[in-house]
């Protein structure tokens, strides 16, 4: 075998040394390490030294997700992006052309569940475990398992239909900030110099829809943008708990987030240390392709770098396309070398803080081995997290907890009773404790457990041939075909209903799910999975009583899929999806071999308690690239709950899903427990809470609306207009934000404020006594909300300002102190484009949810009195107070936001001081087409208000070509609300009344 090059080099060095010694010369001393490898030097100096040693090609190569090795400097490959949302999940393998490799480490509850603990201290421990396991995986394969982790997701959960609801924390920015900061700090570790791993916040900004997500434009007025959406990202960044940010796919106010000017300004201003900005997968190419924002990749990549993007996740493992585009941009003057080096600095800073260039032994985290992966300590932490995230929603007449000593027979039924599902952002489960297993283990030999999945077992008979569809018994699966004339195990399918008409069929023959494969169906899947979830089917009832089988995988909506999605049994008996409509499809009879409801009812009858486990399938009921059309429980699951409840009055429902479930009457269910898909320890946690070994303390982080009916258009991001989230919702929710029951009771008393008045730079301390008035030890989450009595603008009805978990023994009282900085009461003042604390009375209330506030005390805050608007100076049109029928758009591709008017639309600028009268209206406008449009200036009412004047705008030569137009105004004096009314499309950047 040929010796390694290093051995040959060492051998050559010895020969050279021998020659030198024989010549009588002194041996040469080893060269000192270059400055960039000297930990004693300042970080900036080390980065400068390393950059000075790189060639242009090497500098450009660092901009891609897969930064290649630089052997001449002894620098290895570096990769951004290991998914770690609730445990190390997966990564892409450079050695295998970017193939996804799933981790087999500890799987904690979904991110939504982690937040439902309202326990930042616990979440920091979870983040620490995830960071440790990231190091463990990195020790196994550093080129696969990078240490730049793409987590947490901090997008606010303003709409429960968002497919990625499971990835976020809360609809509230304060709670989101507390949980994300804790998770990020845990990932980073506590060493003052080195990072254990580097968390990256996803996805900046105003991103809550999957439909057309690369081209959808989130229209967000400045106040909501600054006071709501940005506030989800600010806490972790200002606390130094994140080392990177990923821009989202969508556009905000007309501009793709991949080139948002915020990347280089707002985000880096917040962060106390260097920040690496990494693109989402394929987002740089979207600038040219789907978004068509730039004509060439060279211009697009240059704009992204100038905006603040450092790392291009594009073209899978092929960095040459990005490199060629950047070099073209340099040659054409779109970029300078300084721009490239600036991006490199951000990326190299990350690598230095991870300890990559330091001597062995200096970085304590480099000593972590794979032994930490799914260690007993992490398993115990996973169980604790699963316990704490459980939320008790109903407990009528003390239905829970169950008494293990007196309970002799339990029925555990439902489609999720004996299975655990992973989601797109989880690793594979190293072991599985299902609810059925957890309950059996807890009950032990004291009683018996009956079980049934509660799903129909059916056979599908071709009505034309009389033969049944038959599945392969091979463990690897085989194509579905018709064969037998009688229905046995090979012809039996268990039908799981996930709502919206979506079903999965599990074959009895080998226990695998049917999957679409090359136009056929193959029983080869352990669970629904994949980017295109190819296990989704519909059994469509026909008018004649027959059924046709329709393929319903995610890709059927893609243009390349074609029209053939209905099943036909061919002459050889094999089933293929080769019909474009039901009329051409094979007709089947749906024969129920075993009734799911019937089997569940049999199990429930005579049981001391029936536990029904229902919920969602994380790959089907919404996820990345797939929004929900409804948040209601699947019809077959609802029917199962109703039937079991009727058969056994002592029925407890465990609802296992990743979003609020609406549209059902829960009042008749004696006990209702909600959990997310909580990872490997789900079943233990369910049993822990059902039997009272753990007193539930989880609280909802979202409003559970009563039904889908009142939900607005998903693409309307202005929550102040739509009335979404607890901050603006005026209806009666099914369950409110912050809600959760306990097995004991708590009383709040003696609410006191440390001072009746405070300045804008002061702090308000709120004390409240919390007493456990029940008979069990338990933990409560004390929540503090504020509301402004009077304000110049529409303020939230209430807003979470602080919270604290408090554990109490029966009869024990503790004083809980919650503090709020008066500066945190600031909101975005559109009249002057800055945050202000408004002078006035603020009510501070404590309670157990946003709808259960026990006591309130007022505080007078001395801040600012917002003056009347001065429209005599240049006023950005985006800084309106109210609007109708308009949108916001980009003034230029690099920066700026303008109002895009439309026929019937208007914008309002309230409390404007016109003084002795404005004589003229001047505006900076653009218009891409030549059709004239009028801007009318009214006062006091957008429709019936007095007209002061109007200006007609013709074509200006392009959307980004602005011209100044003006018109004389009729005299109006004093304070008025000023409206700009549009009768057609025209863009206004700024205006003034002179």
Tab-separated table of C-alpha atoms in Angstrom, residues 530-888:
chain	number	residue	atom	x	y	z
A	530	UNK	CA	-40.532	12.849	2.066
A	531	UNK	CA	-40.524	16.304	0.506
A	532	UNK	CA	-43.434	15.238	-1.661
A	533	UNK	CA	-45.493	13.137	0.726
A	534	UNK	CA	-46.323	10.274	-1.598
A	535	UNK	CA	-48.497	8.270	0.772
A	536	UNK	CA	-51.519	10.588	0.454
A	537	UNK	CA	-54.590	9.080	-1.199
A	538	UNK	CA	-58.274	9.857	-1.571
A	539	UNK	CA	-61.116	7.383	-1.759
A	540	UNK	CA	-63.597	9.398	-3.794
A	541	UNK	CA	-67.224	8.297	-3.490
A	542	UNK	CA	-69.108	8.237	-6.812
A	543	UNK	CA	-72.792	8.795	-7.451
A	544	UNK	CA	-73.378	5.092	-8.128
A	545	UNK	CA	-71.992	4.061	-4.725
A	546	UNK	CA	-68.590	3.006	-6.034
A	547	UNK	CA	-65.221	4.537	-5.210
A	548	UNK	CA	-62.248	5.652	-7.265
A	549	UNK	CA	-58.746	5.892	-5.899
A	550	UNK	CA	-57.069	9.282	-6.351
A	551	UNK	CA	-53.430	10.114	-5.746
A	552	UNK	CA	-53.152	13.234	-3.539
A	553	UNK	CA	-49.423	13.704	-2.937
A	554	UNK	CA	-48.063	17.235	-2.716
A	555	UNK	CA	-46.614	17.160	-6.200
A	556	UNK	CA	-49.978	16.788	-7.988
A	557	UNK	CA	-50.197	20.594	-8.032
A	558	UNK	CA	-46.834	20.930	-9.788
A	559	UNK	CA	-47.017	21.745	-13.480
A	560	UNK	CA	-44.738	18.847	-14.367
A	561	UNK	CA	-46.877	16.199	-12.696
A	562	UNK	CA	-49.527	16.028	-15.387
A	563	UNK	CA	-53.223	15.180	-15.193
A	564	UNK	CA	-53.156	11.464	-14.466
A	565	UNK	CA	-53.902	11.025	-10.778
A	566	UNK	CA	-56.727	8.453	-10.815
A	567	UNK	CA	-56.094	4.723	-10.472
A	568	UNK	CA	-56.627	2.228	-13.244
A	569	UNK	CA	-56.100	-1.531	-12.991
A	570	UNK	CA	-54.405	-2.652	-16.181
A	571	UNK	CA	-54.755	-5.870	-18.117
A	572	UNK	CA	-51.862	-7.369	-16.135
A	573	UNK	CA	-53.684	-6.571	-12.894
A	574	UNK	CA	-51.249	-3.860	-11.757
A	575	UNK	CA	-52.677	-0.613	-10.469
A	576	UNK	CA	-51.317	2.595	-11.978
A	577	UNK	CA	-52.430	6.219	-11.843
A	578	UNK	CA	-53.115	6.614	-15.519
A	579	UNK	CA	-56.523	8.310	-15.728
A	580	UNK	CA	-57.089	12.058	-15.856
A	581	UNK	CA	-60.574	11.969	-14.362
A	582	UNK	CA	-62.849	9.673	-12.324
A	583	UNK	CA	-64.864	8.628	-15.402
A	584	UNK	CA	-61.804	6.819	-16.810
A	585	UNK	CA	-60.736	5.337	-13.488
A	586	UNK	CA	-61.360	1.828	-12.191
A	587	UNK	CA	-64.374	1.628	-9.905
A	588	UNK	CA	-63.980	-0.166	-6.594
A	589	UNK	CA	-66.261	-1.404	-3.918
A	590	UNK	CA	-65.138	-0.330	-0.439
A	591	UNK	CA	-65.786	-3.253	1.878
A	592	UNK	CA	-65.357	-2.632	5.599
A	593	UNK	CA	-63.821	-5.751	7.098
A	594	UNK	CA	-63.507	-4.285	10.595
A	595	UNK	CA	-65.133	-1.075	11.766
A	596	UNK	CA	-62.691	1.280	13.438
A	597	UNK	CA	-65.372	2.931	15.538
A	598	UNK	CA	-66.868	-0.439	16.350
A	599	UNK	CA	-63.579	-1.914	17.572
A	600	UNK	CA	-62.863	1.176	19.675
A	601	UNK	CA	-66.328	1.093	21.232
A	602	UNK	CA	-65.910	-2.573	22.126
A	603	UNK	CA	-62.607	-1.771	23.819
A	604	UNK	CA	-64.104	1.209	25.651
A	605	UNK	CA	-67.243	-0.481	26.921
A	606	UNK	CA	-66.787	-1.663	30.463
A	607	UNK	CA	-63.434	0.099	30.897
A	608	UNK	CA	-62.928	2.291	33.933
A	609	UNK	CA	-61.527	4.927	31.605
A	610	UNK	CA	-61.242	5.251	27.857
A	611	UNK	CA	-58.292	7.219	26.521
A	612	UNK	CA	-58.745	8.330	22.914
A	613	UNK	CA	-55.553	9.522	21.201
A	614	UNK	CA	-56.244	11.577	18.085
A	615	UNK	CA	-54.474	14.342	16.229
A	616	UNK	CA	-52.361	15.067	13.196
A	617	UNK	CA	-49.811	13.455	10.937
A	618	UNK	CA	-46.927	15.985	10.751
A	619	UNK	CA	-46.112	15.282	7.110
A	620	UNK	CA	-49.740	15.625	5.992
A	621	UNK	CA	-51.573	18.123	8.183
A	622	UNK	CA	-49.378	21.031	7.153
A	623	UNK	CA	-45.601	21.431	7.110
A	624	UNK	CA	-42.992	23.247	5.043
A	625	UNK	CA	-44.389	23.927	1.549
A	626	UNK	CA	-47.900	22.886	2.650
A	627	UNK	CA	-50.360	25.122	4.510
A	628	UNK	CA	-53.488	23.793	6.175
A	629	UNK	CA	-56.850	24.457	4.597
A	630	UNK	CA	-58.504	23.748	7.938
A	631	UNK	CA	-57.557	23.379	11.585
A	632	UNK	CA	-60.485	21.088	12.373
A	633	UNK	CA	-60.096	17.543	13.610
A	634	UNK	CA	-60.400	14.946	10.822
A	635	UNK	CA	-64.027	13.791	10.431
A	636	UNK	CA	-63.308	10.121	11.153
A	637	UNK	CA	-61.366	11.088	14.271
A	638	UNK	CA	-64.184	13.323	15.461
A	639	UNK	CA	-66.644	10.484	14.907
A	640	UNK	CA	-64.362	8.186	16.912
A	641	UNK	CA	-64.244	10.617	19.854
A	642	UNK	CA	-68.035	11.024	19.805
A	643	UNK	CA	-68.691	7.281	19.667
A	644	UNK	CA	-66.275	6.399	22.461
A	645	UNK	CA	-67.545	9.233	24.631
A	646	UNK	CA	-71.086	7.935	24.145
A	647	UNK	CA	-70.011	4.369	24.975
A	648	UNK	CA	-68.004	5.384	28.040
A	649	UNK	CA	-68.825	8.593	29.941
A	650	UNK	CA	-65.389	8.538	31.541
A	651	UNK	CA	-63.554	9.330	28.318
A	652	UNK	CA	-60.304	11.260	28.214
A	653	UNK	CA	-59.008	12.654	24.925
A	654	UNK	CA	-55.324	13.123	24.218
A	655	UNK	CA	-54.945	15.503	21.300
A	656	UNK	CA	-51.525	15.143	19.697
A	657	UNK	CA	-50.802	17.727	17.075
A	658	UNK	CA	-48.815	20.844	16.216
A	659	UNK	CA	-51.390	23.607	15.936
A	660	UNK	CA	-54.640	24.812	17.517
A	661	UNK	CA	-57.539	22.503	16.688
A	662	UNK	CA	-60.809	24.312	16.105
A	663	UNK	CA	-64.366	23.667	15.066
A	664	UNK	CA	-65.358	21.097	17.683
A	665	UNK	CA	-67.259	21.194	20.928
A	666	UNK	CA	-64.897	19.999	23.633
A	667	UNK	CA	-67.236	20.726	26.532
A	668	UNK	CA	-68.625	17.177	26.605
A	669	UNK	CA	-65.174	15.618	26.904
A	670	UNK	CA	-64.478	15.111	30.629
A	671	UNK	CA	-60.719	15.321	30.191
A	672	UNK	CA	-58.775	16.877	27.323
A	673	UNK	CA	-54.969	16.879	27.215
A	674	UNK	CA	-53.001	18.521	24.420
A	675	UNK	CA	-49.472	17.597	23.417
A	676	UNK	CA	-47.309	18.296	20.445
A	677	UNK	CA	-45.532	15.407	18.745
A	678	UNK	CA	-43.216	15.234	21.707
A	679	UNK	CA	-40.466	12.911	20.530
A	680	UNK	CA	-39.229	9.592	21.806
A	681	UNK	CA	-40.645	10.062	25.324
A	682	UNK	CA	-44.190	11.042	24.283
A	683	UNK	CA	-45.822	7.942	25.748
A	684	UNK	CA	-44.093	8.251	29.101
A	685	UNK	CA	-45.122	11.896	29.321
A	686	UNK	CA	-48.748	11.120	28.444
A	687	UNK	CA	-48.860	8.506	31.202
A	688	UNK	CA	-47.020	10.783	33.648
A	689	UNK	CA	-49.716	13.430	33.309
A	690	UNK	CA	-52.762	11.152	32.988
A	691	UNK	CA	-51.867	9.361	36.226
A	692	UNK	CA	-50.836	12.512	38.072
A	693	UNK	CA	-47.177	11.602	38.502
A	694	UNK	CA	-46.615	14.984	36.868
A	695	UNK	CA	-48.978	17.864	37.536
A	696	UNK	CA	-49.539	19.560	34.157
A	697	UNK	CA	-48.106	23.044	33.898
A	698	UNK	CA	-47.945	23.699	30.145
A	699	UNK	CA	-49.655	26.796	28.779
A	700	UNK	CA	-50.860	27.607	25.274
A	701	UNK	CA	-48.671	29.928	23.260
A	702	UNK	CA	-51.376	30.652	20.675
A	703	UNK	CA	-55.014	31.615	20.633
A	704	UNK	CA	-57.239	28.647	19.807
A	705	UNK	CA	-60.021	30.167	17.714
A	706	UNK	CA	-63.511	28.707	17.877
A	707	UNK	CA	-63.606	27.820	14.177
A	708	UNK	CA	-62.003	28.382	10.812
A	709	UNK	CA	-64.941	30.531	9.752
A	710	UNK	CA	-63.693	33.752	11.289
A	711	UNK	CA	-60.105	33.472	10.143
A	712	UNK	CA	-59.007	36.140	7.627
A	713	UNK	CA	-57.060	35.814	4.403
A	714	UNK	CA	-53.781	34.113	5.302
A	715	UNK	CA	-51.822	36.644	3.269
A	716	UNK	CA	-53.098	39.606	5.300
A	717	UNK	CA	-50.245	40.258	7.725
A	718	UNK	CA	-51.650	43.345	9.429
A	719	UNK	CA	-52.905	41.787	12.677
A	720	UNK	CA	-54.301	45.121	13.855
A	721	UNK	CA	-56.672	45.074	10.869
A	722	UNK	CA	-57.497	41.375	10.891
A	723	UNK	CA	-57.890	41.136	14.673
A	724	UNK	CA	-55.550	38.150	14.892
A	725	UNK	CA	-53.627	36.973	17.972
A	726	UNK	CA	-54.668	37.722	21.534
A	727	UNK	CA	-53.304	41.253	21.108
A	728	UNK	CA	-56.154	42.282	18.795
A	729	UNK	CA	-58.742	39.484	18.880
A	730	UNK	CA	-62.101	40.585	20.301
A	731	UNK	CA	-64.024	37.334	19.907
A	732	UNK	CA	-64.485	34.450	22.326
A	733	UNK	CA	-61.737	31.882	21.644
A	734	UNK	CA	-62.048	28.160	22.197
A	735	UNK	CA	-59.006	28.489	24.463
A	736	UNK	CA	-57.092	31.741	25.056
A	737	UNK	CA	-53.413	32.514	24.839
A	738	UNK	CA	-51.601	31.480	28.012
A	739	UNK	CA	-54.298	29.014	29.035
A	740	UNK	CA	-53.693	25.720	30.811
A	741	UNK	CA	-55.171	23.880	33.778
A	742	UNK	CA	-53.552	22.160	36.742
A	743	UNK	CA	-54.558	19.392	39.137
A	744	UNK	CA	-54.454	21.982	41.891
A	745	UNK	CA	-55.811	25.528	42.233
A	746	UNK	CA	-54.021	28.825	42.606
A	747	UNK	CA	-55.143	32.126	44.079
A	748	UNK	CA	-53.575	35.498	43.285
A	749	UNK	CA	-53.739	38.236	45.911
A	750	UNK	CA	-52.153	41.490	47.033
A	751	UNK	CA	-51.067	42.786	43.680
A	752	UNK	CA	-48.859	45.796	44.264
A	753	UNK	CA	-46.762	48.118	42.148
A	754	UNK	CA	-43.582	49.567	43.606
A	755	UNK	CA	-44.427	53.075	42.391
A	756	UNK	CA	-47.506	54.848	41.053
A	757	UNK	CA	-45.528	56.744	38.424
A	758	UNK	CA	-42.339	56.162	36.481
A	759	UNK	CA	-40.233	57.859	33.846
A	760	UNK	CA	-39.526	56.422	30.432
A	761	UNK	CA	-36.107	55.265	31.626
A	762	UNK	CA	-37.412	53.615	34.785
A	763	UNK	CA	-38.492	50.113	35.753
A	764	UNK	CA	-41.826	48.952	37.094
A	765	UNK	CA	-41.738	46.158	39.686
A	766	UNK	CA	-44.942	44.190	40.180
A	767	UNK	CA	-45.417	41.870	43.155
A	768	UNK	CA	-48.231	39.384	43.587
A	769	UNK	CA	-48.837	36.666	46.143
A	770	UNK	CA	-49.620	33.260	44.661
A	771	UNK	CA	-51.155	30.587	46.891
A	772	UNK	CA	-51.660	26.930	46.109
A	773	UNK	CA	-55.183	26.425	47.461
A	774	UNK	CA	-55.471	22.816	46.300
A	775	UNK	CA	-54.298	19.504	47.642
A	776	UNK	CA	-51.408	18.814	45.245
A	777	UNK	CA	-48.033	20.364	44.621
A	778	UNK	CA	-47.973	22.145	41.313
A	779	UNK	CA	-46.434	24.842	39.135
A	780	UNK	CA	-48.270	27.857	37.813
A	781	UNK	CA	-47.209	30.361	35.177
A	782	UNK	CA	-47.870	33.871	36.437
A	783	UNK	CA	-48.399	36.181	33.467
A	784	UNK	CA	-48.145	39.970	33.462
A	785	UNK	CA	-49.909	41.987	30.769
A	786	UNK	CA	-50.040	45.707	30.056
A	787	UNK	CA	-52.553	47.841	28.237
A	788	UNK	CA	-52.564	51.545	27.465
A	789	UNK	CA	-55.683	53.398	28.546
A	790	UNK	CA	-55.313	56.151	25.978
A	791	UNK	CA	-53.054	56.466	22.980
A	792	UNK	CA	-52.716	58.416	19.807
A	793	UNK	CA	-52.755	55.127	17.873
A	794	UNK	CA	-54.485	51.769	17.965
A	795	UNK	CA	-52.675	49.742	20.592
A	796	UNK	CA	-52.952	46.033	21.389
A	797	UNK	CA	-55.824	45.176	23.710
A	798	UNK	CA	-53.191	43.679	25.990
A	799	UNK	CA	-49.597	42.626	25.676
A	800	UNK	CA	-47.508	40.094	27.587
A	801	UNK	CA	-44.678	41.847	29.426
A	802	UNK	CA	-43.301	39.214	31.808
A	803	UNK	CA	-44.013	35.766	33.191
A	804	UNK	CA	-42.665	33.465	35.866
A	805	UNK	CA	-43.097	29.788	36.660
A	806	UNK	CA	-43.663	29.252	40.365
A	807	UNK	CA	-43.767	25.855	42.098
A	808	UNK	CA	-45.880	25.574	45.254
A	809	UNK	CA	-46.675	22.926	47.798
A	810	UNK	CA	-50.296	22.619	48.973
A	811	UNK	CA	-51.202	25.663	51.060
A	812	UNK	CA	-47.921	27.430	50.275
A	813	UNK	CA	-47.783	31.110	49.322
A	814	UNK	CA	-44.959	32.768	47.418
A	815	UNK	CA	-44.484	36.354	46.367
A	816	UNK	CA	-43.687	36.568	42.685
A	817	UNK	CA	-41.924	39.659	41.404
A	818	UNK	CA	-42.207	40.625	37.744
A	819	UNK	CA	-40.340	43.595	36.315
A	820	UNK	CA	-40.954	45.676	33.219
A	821	UNK	CA	-38.740	48.385	31.811
A	822	UNK	CA	-40.813	51.414	30.909
A	823	UNK	CA	-38.824	51.583	27.672
A	824	UNK	CA	-40.383	48.231	26.707
A	825	UNK	CA	-43.741	50.025	26.476
A	826	UNK	CA	-42.470	51.885	23.421
A	827	UNK	CA	-44.254	51.610	20.096
A	828	UNK	CA	-43.383	52.786	16.618
A	829	UNK	CA	-44.454	56.376	16.074
A	830	UNK	CA	-45.199	56.692	12.373
A	831	UNK	CA	-45.331	60.474	12.560
A	832	UNK	CA	-41.596	60.649	13.241
A	833	UNK	CA	-40.386	57.178	12.291
A	834	UNK	CA	-39.007	56.137	15.670
A	835	UNK	CA	-40.013	54.200	18.808
A	836	UNK	CA	-41.548	56.280	21.589
A	837	UNK	CA	-42.861	55.751	25.086
A	838	UNK	CA	-46.104	57.649	25.197
A	839	UNK	CA	-47.086	59.569	28.307
A	840	UNK	CA	-50.186	58.127	29.921
A	841	UNK	CA	-51.755	55.608	32.242
A	842	UNK	CA	-50.914	51.955	31.711
A	843	UNK	CA	-52.771	49.129	33.398
A	844	UNK	CA	-50.725	46.164	34.580
A	845	UNK	CA	-52.660	42.937	35.119
A	846	UNK	CA	-51.614	39.524	36.380
A	847	UNK	CA	-53.396	36.292	35.665
A	848	UNK	CA	-53.277	32.730	34.419
A	849	UNK	CA	-54.021	33.557	30.755
A	850	UNK	CA	-54.742	36.519	28.532
A	851	UNK	CA	-58.450	35.992	29.277
A	852	UNK	CA	-58.119	35.305	33.021
A	853	UNK	CA	-56.580	38.365	34.639
A	854	UNK	CA	-57.039	38.340	38.389
A	855	UNK	CA	-55.948	41.821	39.444
A	856	UNK	CA	-54.979	45.112	37.815
A	857	UNK	CA	-53.057	48.193	38.942
A	858	UNK	CA	-52.406	51.447	37.056
A	859	UNK	CA	-49.085	53.205	36.566
A	860	UNK	CA	-48.589	56.695	35.163
A	861	UNK	CA	-45.666	56.696	32.748
A	862	UNK	CA	-43.994	59.970	31.858
A	863	UNK	CA	-42.794	59.674	28.309
A	864	UNK	CA	-43.607	61.788	25.259
A	865	UNK	CA	-46.698	63.514	24.044
A	866	UNK	CA	-46.717	62.821	20.312
A	867	UNK	CA	-47.043	66.195	18.596
A	868	UNK	CA	-49.367	66.958	15.727
A	869	UNK	CA	-48.081	65.837	12.355
A	870	UNK	CA	-46.074	68.319	10.381
A	871	UNK	CA	-46.926	67.570	6.764
A	872	UNK	CA	-45.069	70.685	5.702
A	873	UNK	CA	-41.893	68.635	5.642
A	874	UNK	CA	-41.143	65.651	3.436
A	875	UNK	CA	-43.331	62.802	4.739
A	876	UNK	CA	-42.708	59.167	3.772
A	877	UNK	CA	-45.993	57.901	2.350
A	878	UNK	CA	-45.551	54.559	4.114
A	879	UNK	CA	-45.935	56.295	7.496
A	880	UNK	CA	-49.709	56.475	7.339
A	881	UNK	CA	-52.072	55.979	10.277
A	882	UNK	CA	-54.724	54.051	8.402
A	883	UNK	CA	-55.365	52.718	4.925
A	884	UNK	CA	-57.706	50.889	2.618
A	885	UNK	CA	-57.200	49.239	-0.759
A	886	UNK	CA	-53.498	49.991	-1.104
A	887	UNK	CA	-50.326	48.025	-0.675
A	888	UNK	CA	-46.723	48.798	0.147
